[in-house]
PDB file of C-alpha atoms in Angstrom:
ATOM      1  CA  GLY S   1     132.445  60.420 158.972  1.00 42.00           C
ATOM      2  CA  LYS S   2     132.312  62.539 155.891  1.00 40.00           C
ATOM      3  CA  ARG S   3     132.127  66.331 155.996  1.00 40.00           C
ATOM      4  CA  THR S   4     129.200  67.832 154.163  1.00 41.00           C
ATOM      5  CA  GLY S   5     129.747  71.491 155.023  1.00 41.00           C
ATOM      6  CA  PHE S   6     126.719  71.539 157.340  1.00 38.00           C
ATOM      7  CA  GLU S   7     128.487  70.622 160.585  1.00 39.00           C
ATOM      8  CA  GLY S   8     127.023  73.531 162.529  1.00 39.00           C
ATOM      9  CA  LYS S   9     128.420  76.629 164.209  1.00 38.00           C
ATOM     10  CA  ALA S  10     132.064  77.164 165.019  1.00 37.00           C
ATOM     11  CA  THR S  11     133.194  76.493 168.559  1.00 36.00           C
ATOM     12  CA  PRO S  12     132.531  79.634 170.612  1.00 38.00           C
ATOM     13  CA  GLN S  13     136.101  79.986 171.875  1.00 38.00           C
ATOM     14  CA  PHE S  14     137.520  80.719 168.432  1.00 39.00           C
ATOM     15  CA  GLU S  15     134.542  81.761 166.361  1.00 39.00           C
ATOM     16  CA  GLU S  16     134.933  85.490 166.920  1.00 41.00           C
ATOM     17  CA  ILE S  17     138.724  85.703 166.745  1.00 39.00           C
ATOM     18  CA  VAL S  18     138.820  83.721 163.526  1.00 38.00           C
ATOM     19  CA  LYS S  19     135.929  85.733 162.104  1.00 40.00           C
ATOM     20  CA  ASN S  20     137.825  88.958 162.781  1.00 41.00           C
ATOM     21  CA  ILE S  21     141.042  87.743 161.228  1.00 40.00           C
ATOM     22  CA  ASN S  22     139.522  85.840 158.322  1.00 38.00           C
ATOM     23  CA  PRO S  23     135.754  86.229 157.854  1.00 37.00           C
ATOM     24  CA  ASP S  24     135.640  83.191 155.558  1.00 35.00           C
ATOM     25  CA  ALA S  25     137.385  80.856 158.006  1.00 37.00           C
ATOM     26  CA  LYS S  26     135.203  78.327 159.783  1.00 36.00           C
ATOM     27  CA  ILE S  27     136.009  76.138 162.749  1.00 33.00           C
ATOM     28  CA  LYS S  28     133.737  73.133 162.800  1.00 33.00           C
ATOM     29  CA  LYS S  29     131.989  71.897 165.928  1.00 32.00           C
ATOM     30  CA  ASN S  30     133.905  69.239 167.884  1.00 28.00           C
ATOM     31  CA  GLU S  31     137.255  70.136 166.326  1.00 37.00           C
ATOM     32  CA  ASN S  32     140.018  71.084 168.707  1.00 53.00           C
ATOM     33  CA  PHE S  33     142.501  73.910 168.389  1.00 65.00           C
ATOM     34  CA  ASP S  34     143.563  72.634 164.953  1.00 74.00           C
ATOM     35  CA  ASN S  35     146.398  73.920 162.761  1.00 81.00           C
ATOM     36  CA  GLN S  36     144.322  76.571 161.003  1.00 83.00           C
ATOM     37  CA  ALA S  37     142.822  77.825 164.282  1.00 79.00           C
ATOM     38  CA  GLN S  38     146.336  78.009 165.739  1.00 84.00           C
ATOM     39  CA  LYS S  39     147.630  79.962 162.739  1.00 87.00           C
ATOM     40  CA  ASP S  40     144.702  82.377 162.931  1.00 87.00           C
ATOM     41  CA  PHE S  41     145.092  82.827 166.695  1.00 91.00           C
ATOM     42  CA  LEU S  42     148.843  83.396 166.316  1.00 94.00           C
ATOM     43  CA  LYS S  43     148.234  86.048 163.657  1.00 95.00           C
ATOM     44  CA  GLY S  44     145.929  87.865 166.098  1.00 94.00           C
ATOM     45  CA  ALA S  45     148.401  87.410 168.969  1.00 96.00           C
ATOM     46  CA  GLU S  46     151.199  88.941 166.885  1.00 97.00           C
ATOM     47  CA  ILE S  47     149.027  91.962 166.109  1.00 96.00           C
ATOM     48  CA  ALA S  48     148.180  92.285 169.817  1.00 97.00           C
ATOM     49  CA  TYR S  49     151.877  92.004 170.796  1.00 98.00           C
ATOM     50  CA  GLU S  50     152.973  94.761 168.427  1.00 97.00           C
ATOM     51  CA  THR S  51     150.025  96.951 169.427  1.00 97.00           C
ATOM     52  CA  ILE S  52     150.661  96.473 173.172  1.00 97.00           C
ATOM     53  CA  ILE S  53     154.417  97.163 173.122  1.00 97.00           C
ATOM     54  CA  THR S  54     153.919 100.198 170.872  1.00 97.00           C
ATOM     55  CA  ALA S  55     150.997 101.566 172.930  1.00 97.00           C
ATOM     56  CA  PHE S  56     153.001 101.045 176.122  1.00 97.00           C
ATOM     57  CA  ALA S  57     156.017 102.907 174.716  1.00 97.00           C
ATOM     58  CA  ASN S  58     153.700 105.749 173.611  1.00 97.00           C
ATOM     59  CA  GLY S  59     151.865 105.811 176.953  1.00 97.00           C
ATOM     60  CA  ASP S  60     148.547 105.105 175.190  1.00 97.00           C
ATOM     61  CA  LYS S  61     146.481 103.824 178.135  1.00 96.00           C
ATOM     62  CA  GLU S  62     143.237 103.841 176.153  1.00 96.00           C
ATOM     63  CA  LYS S  63     144.560 101.445 173.515  1.00 95.00           C
ATOM     64  CA  LEU S  64     145.950  99.154 176.230  1.00 96.00           C
ATOM     65  CA  THR S  65     142.551  98.933 177.964  1.00 94.00           C
ATOM     66  CA  LYS S  66     141.142  96.888 175.086  1.00 92.00           C
ATOM     67  CA  LEU S  67     143.976  94.352 175.147  1.00 96.00           C
ATOM     68  CA  LEU S  68     144.809  93.702 178.816  1.00 97.00           C
ATOM     69  CA  THR S  69     143.116  92.025 181.748  1.00 97.00           C
ATOM     70  CA  LYS S  70     142.203  94.418 184.596  1.00 96.00           C
ATOM     71  CA  GLU S  71     145.243  93.297 186.609  1.00 96.00           C
ATOM     72  CA  MET S  72     147.647  93.803 183.703  1.00 97.00           C
ATOM     73  CA  LYS S  73     146.055  97.188 182.942  1.00 97.00           C
ATOM     74  CA  ILE S  74     146.831  98.360 186.480  1.00 97.00           C
ATOM     75  CA  ASN S  75     150.473  97.239 186.115  1.00 96.00           C
ATOM     76  CA  PHE S  76     150.922  98.932 182.731  1.00 97.00           C
ATOM     77  CA  ASP S  77     149.227 102.148 183.919  1.00 97.00           C
ATOM     78  CA  GLN S  78     151.506 102.320 186.990  1.00 97.00           C
ATOM     79  CA  ALA S  79     154.613 101.836 184.846  1.00 96.00           C
ATOM     80  CA  ILE S  80     153.494 104.575 182.422  1.00 97.00           C
ATOM     81  CA  GLU S  81     152.710 106.933 185.323  1.00 97.00           C
ATOM     82  CA  GLN S  82     156.131 106.281 186.922  1.00 96.00           C
ATOM     83  CA  ARG S  83     157.847 107.024 183.618  1.00 96.00           C
ATOM     84  CA  GLU S  84     155.867 110.261 183.193  1.00 96.00           C
ATOM     85  CA  LYS S  85     156.500 111.295 186.808  1.00 96.00           C
ATOM     86  CA  HIS S  86     160.252 111.023 186.225  1.00 95.00           C
ATOM     87  CA  GLY S  87     160.130 112.781 182.839  1.00 96.00           C
ATOM     88  CA  ILE S  88     161.241 109.666 180.975  1.00 96.00           C
ATOM     89  CA  THR S  89     160.177 109.200 177.371  1.00 95.00           C
ATOM     90  CA  SER S  90     160.181 105.869 175.618  1.00 95.00           C
ATOM     91  CA  GLU S  91     160.734 105.402 171.895  1.00 95.00           C
ATOM     92  CA  LEU S  92     160.116 102.054 170.297  1.00 96.00           C
ATOM     93  CA  THR S  93     160.328 100.900 166.707  1.00 97.00           C
ATOM     94  CA  PHE S  94     158.936  97.453 166.048  1.00 97.00           C
ATOM     95  CA  ILE S  95     160.961  95.820 163.261  1.00 97.00           C
ATOM     96  CA  GLY S  96     159.243  92.448 163.031  1.00 97.00           C
ATOM     97  CA  PHE S  97     159.030  88.875 164.251  1.00 97.00           C
ATOM     98  CA  LYS S  98     161.824  86.364 163.902  1.00 97.00           C
ATOM     99  CA  ASP S  99     159.555  83.673 165.318  1.00 96.00           C
ATOM    100  CA  SER S 100     156.358  83.136 167.254  1.00 96.00           C
ATOM    101  CA  ASN S 101     154.593  80.000 168.360  1.00 96.00           C
ATOM    102  CA  ILE S 102     151.991  78.744 170.773  1.00 95.00           C
ATOM    103  CA  GLU S 103     153.815  77.075 173.636  1.00 95.00           C
ATOM    104  CA  LYS S 104     150.734  75.947 175.526  1.00 94.00           C
ATOM    105  CA  PHE S 105     146.956  75.976 175.180  1.00 92.00           C
ATOM    106  CA  GLU S 106     144.700  74.986 178.048  1.00 92.00           C
ATOM    107  CA  LYS S 107     141.221  75.312 179.466  1.00 92.00           C
ATOM    108  CA  ILE S 108     141.065  75.908 183.209  1.00 93.00           C
ATOM    109  CA  LYS S 109     137.578  76.099 184.699  1.00 93.00           C
ATOM    110  CA  ASN S 110     135.702  78.658 182.577  1.00 92.00           C
ATOM    111  CA  GLU S 111     138.706  80.212 180.850  1.00 93.00           C
ATOM    112  CA  PHE S 112     140.987  79.459 177.919  1.00 91.00           C
ATOM    113  CA  PHE S 113     144.694  80.263 178.169  1.00 94.00           C
ATOM    114  CA  ALA S 114     147.224  80.390 175.362  1.00 95.00           C
ATOM    115  CA  THR S 115     150.906  80.986 176.074  1.00 97.00           C
ATOM    116  CA  VAL S 116     152.810  82.392 173.124  1.00 97.00           C
ATOM    117  CA  LYS S 117     156.552  82.728 172.646  1.00 97.00           C
ATOM    118  CA  PHE S 118     157.457  85.821 170.644  1.00 97.00           C
ATOM    119  CA  VAL S 119     160.931  86.443 169.267  1.00 97.00           C
ATOM    120  CA  SER S 120     160.919  89.955 167.881  1.00 97.00           C
ATOM    121  CA  GLU S 121     163.310  92.626 166.734  1.00 97.00           C
ATOM    122  CA  ILE S 122     162.899  96.137 168.081  1.00 97.00           C
ATOM    123  CA  ILE S 123     164.755  99.392 168.499  1.00 97.00           C
ATOM    124  CA  SER S 124     164.113 100.735 171.971  1.00 96.00           C
ATOM    125  CA  VAL S 125     165.368 103.888 173.669  1.00 96.00           C
ATOM    126  CA  LYS S 126     164.482 105.641 176.918  1.00 95.00           C
ATOM    127  CA  LYS S 127     165.431 109.279 177.405  1.00 96.00           C
ATOM    128  CA  ASP S 128     165.407 111.540 180.429  1.00 95.00           C
ATOM    129  CA  GLY S 129     163.859 115.015 180.633  1.00 91.00           C
ATOM    130  CA  ASN S 130     166.937 116.501 178.924  1.00 93.00           C
ATOM    131  CA  ASN S 131     166.523 114.138 175.958  1.00 93.00           C
ATOM    132  CA  LYS S 132     169.629 112.215 177.041  1.00 95.00           C
ATOM    133  CA  VAL S 133     169.607 108.456 176.335  1.00 95.00           C
ATOM    134  CA  ILE S 134     169.438 106.539 179.622  1.00 95.00           C
ATOM    135  CA  GLU S 135     168.680 103.094 178.199  1.00 95.00           C
ATOM    136  CA  GLY S 136     168.895 101.427 174.797  1.00 95.00           C
ATOM    137  CA  ASN S 137     170.392 102.563 171.516  1.00 94.00           C
ATOM    138  CA  SER S 138     168.536 104.217 168.640  1.00 93.00           C
ATOM    139  CA  ASN S 139     170.994 102.713 166.134  1.00 95.00           C
ATOM    140  CA  LYS S 140     170.829  99.120 167.321  1.00 96.00           C
ATOM    141  CA  ILE S 141     168.210  96.486 166.600  1.00 96.00           C
ATOM    142  CA  LYS S 142     167.845  94.111 169.516  1.00 96.00           C
ATOM    143  CA  THR S 143     166.251  90.679 169.575  1.00 96.00           C
ATOM    144  CA  VAL S 144     163.738  90.191 172.368  1.00 95.00           C
ATOM    145  CA  THR S 145     162.166  86.906 173.500  1.00 96.00           C
ATOM    146  CA  ASP S 146     158.894  87.208 175.400  1.00 96.00           C
ATOM    147  CA  TYR S 147     156.411  84.666 176.728  1.00 97.00           C
ATOM    148  CA  TRP S 148     152.914  86.095 176.972  1.00 98.00           C
ATOM    149  CA  LYS S 149     149.817  84.367 178.274  1.00 97.00           C
ATOM    150  CA  PHE S 150     146.508  85.398 176.753  1.00 97.00           C
ATOM    151  CA  SER S 151     143.150  84.531 178.267  1.00 96.00           C
ATOM    152  CA  LYS S 152     139.519  84.506 177.313  1.00 92.00           C
ATOM    153  CA  LYS S 153     136.390  83.439 179.193  1.00 91.00           C
ATOM    154  CA  THR S 154     134.789  80.389 177.584  1.00 88.00           C
ATOM    155  CA  SER S 155     131.377  82.089 177.718  1.00 90.00           C
ATOM    156  CA  SER S 156     132.569  85.406 176.275  1.00 85.00           C
ATOM    157  CA  GLN S 157     131.043  86.645 173.042  1.00 82.00           C
ATOM    158  CA  ASP S 158     133.828  89.249 172.849  1.00 79.00           C
ATOM    159  CA  PRO S 159     136.227  88.296 170.046  1.00 74.00           C
ATOM    160  CA  ASN S 160     139.259  89.609 171.924  1.00 84.00           C
ATOM    161  CA  TRP S 161     141.721  87.666 173.967  1.00 93.00           C
ATOM    162  CA  PHE S 162     143.457  89.637 176.709  1.00 96.00           C
ATOM    163  CA  LEU S 163     147.071  89.672 177.831  1.00 98.00           C
ATOM    164  CA  SER S 164     146.876  88.193 181.323  1.00 97.00           C
ATOM    165  CA  GLU S 165     150.516  87.489 182.160  1.00 97.00           C
ATOM    166  CA  ILE S 166     154.065  88.139 180.990  1.00 96.00           C
ATOM    167  CA  ILE S 167     156.167  85.158 181.956  1.00 92.00           C
ATOM    168  CA  SER S 168     159.843  85.534 182.819  1.00 81.00           C
ATOM    169  CA  LYS S 169     162.075  82.677 181.714  1.00 75.00           C
TER     170      LYS S 169
END
């Protein structure tokens, strides 16, 4: 068929995320996770990745709440509390992405899942209570490869996807 521009509303699973990233972008009804939708999702996922690793390093639990599933929030909060209990500070400088791509996209029951591979460059240092470096190097950029799974309920009107799993490979 021929597109007329009156195909109807965007599919609910991507309407909000695309709207937030690019208000002019439209995903037509009955189209799958096409190239543009993937690019837009990946842009949002990259922003979420940088925000999450930075908020975690800074111990910003409030910022993390908006980006993590309840289970992941508990895990992150416990790690931050352990760090604070032992007087450990974490410093992180996000340099940028070398690569990122969607490894897998699936719908399971009433939820969408997207697994993203991030290859990023960061400077990361942990210091003890005496400001002595116990991990990392403030003068060295390291390349990190992470696999993160994001999820979103199919019925959700919330534009956000949530980090639901960090996969070790």
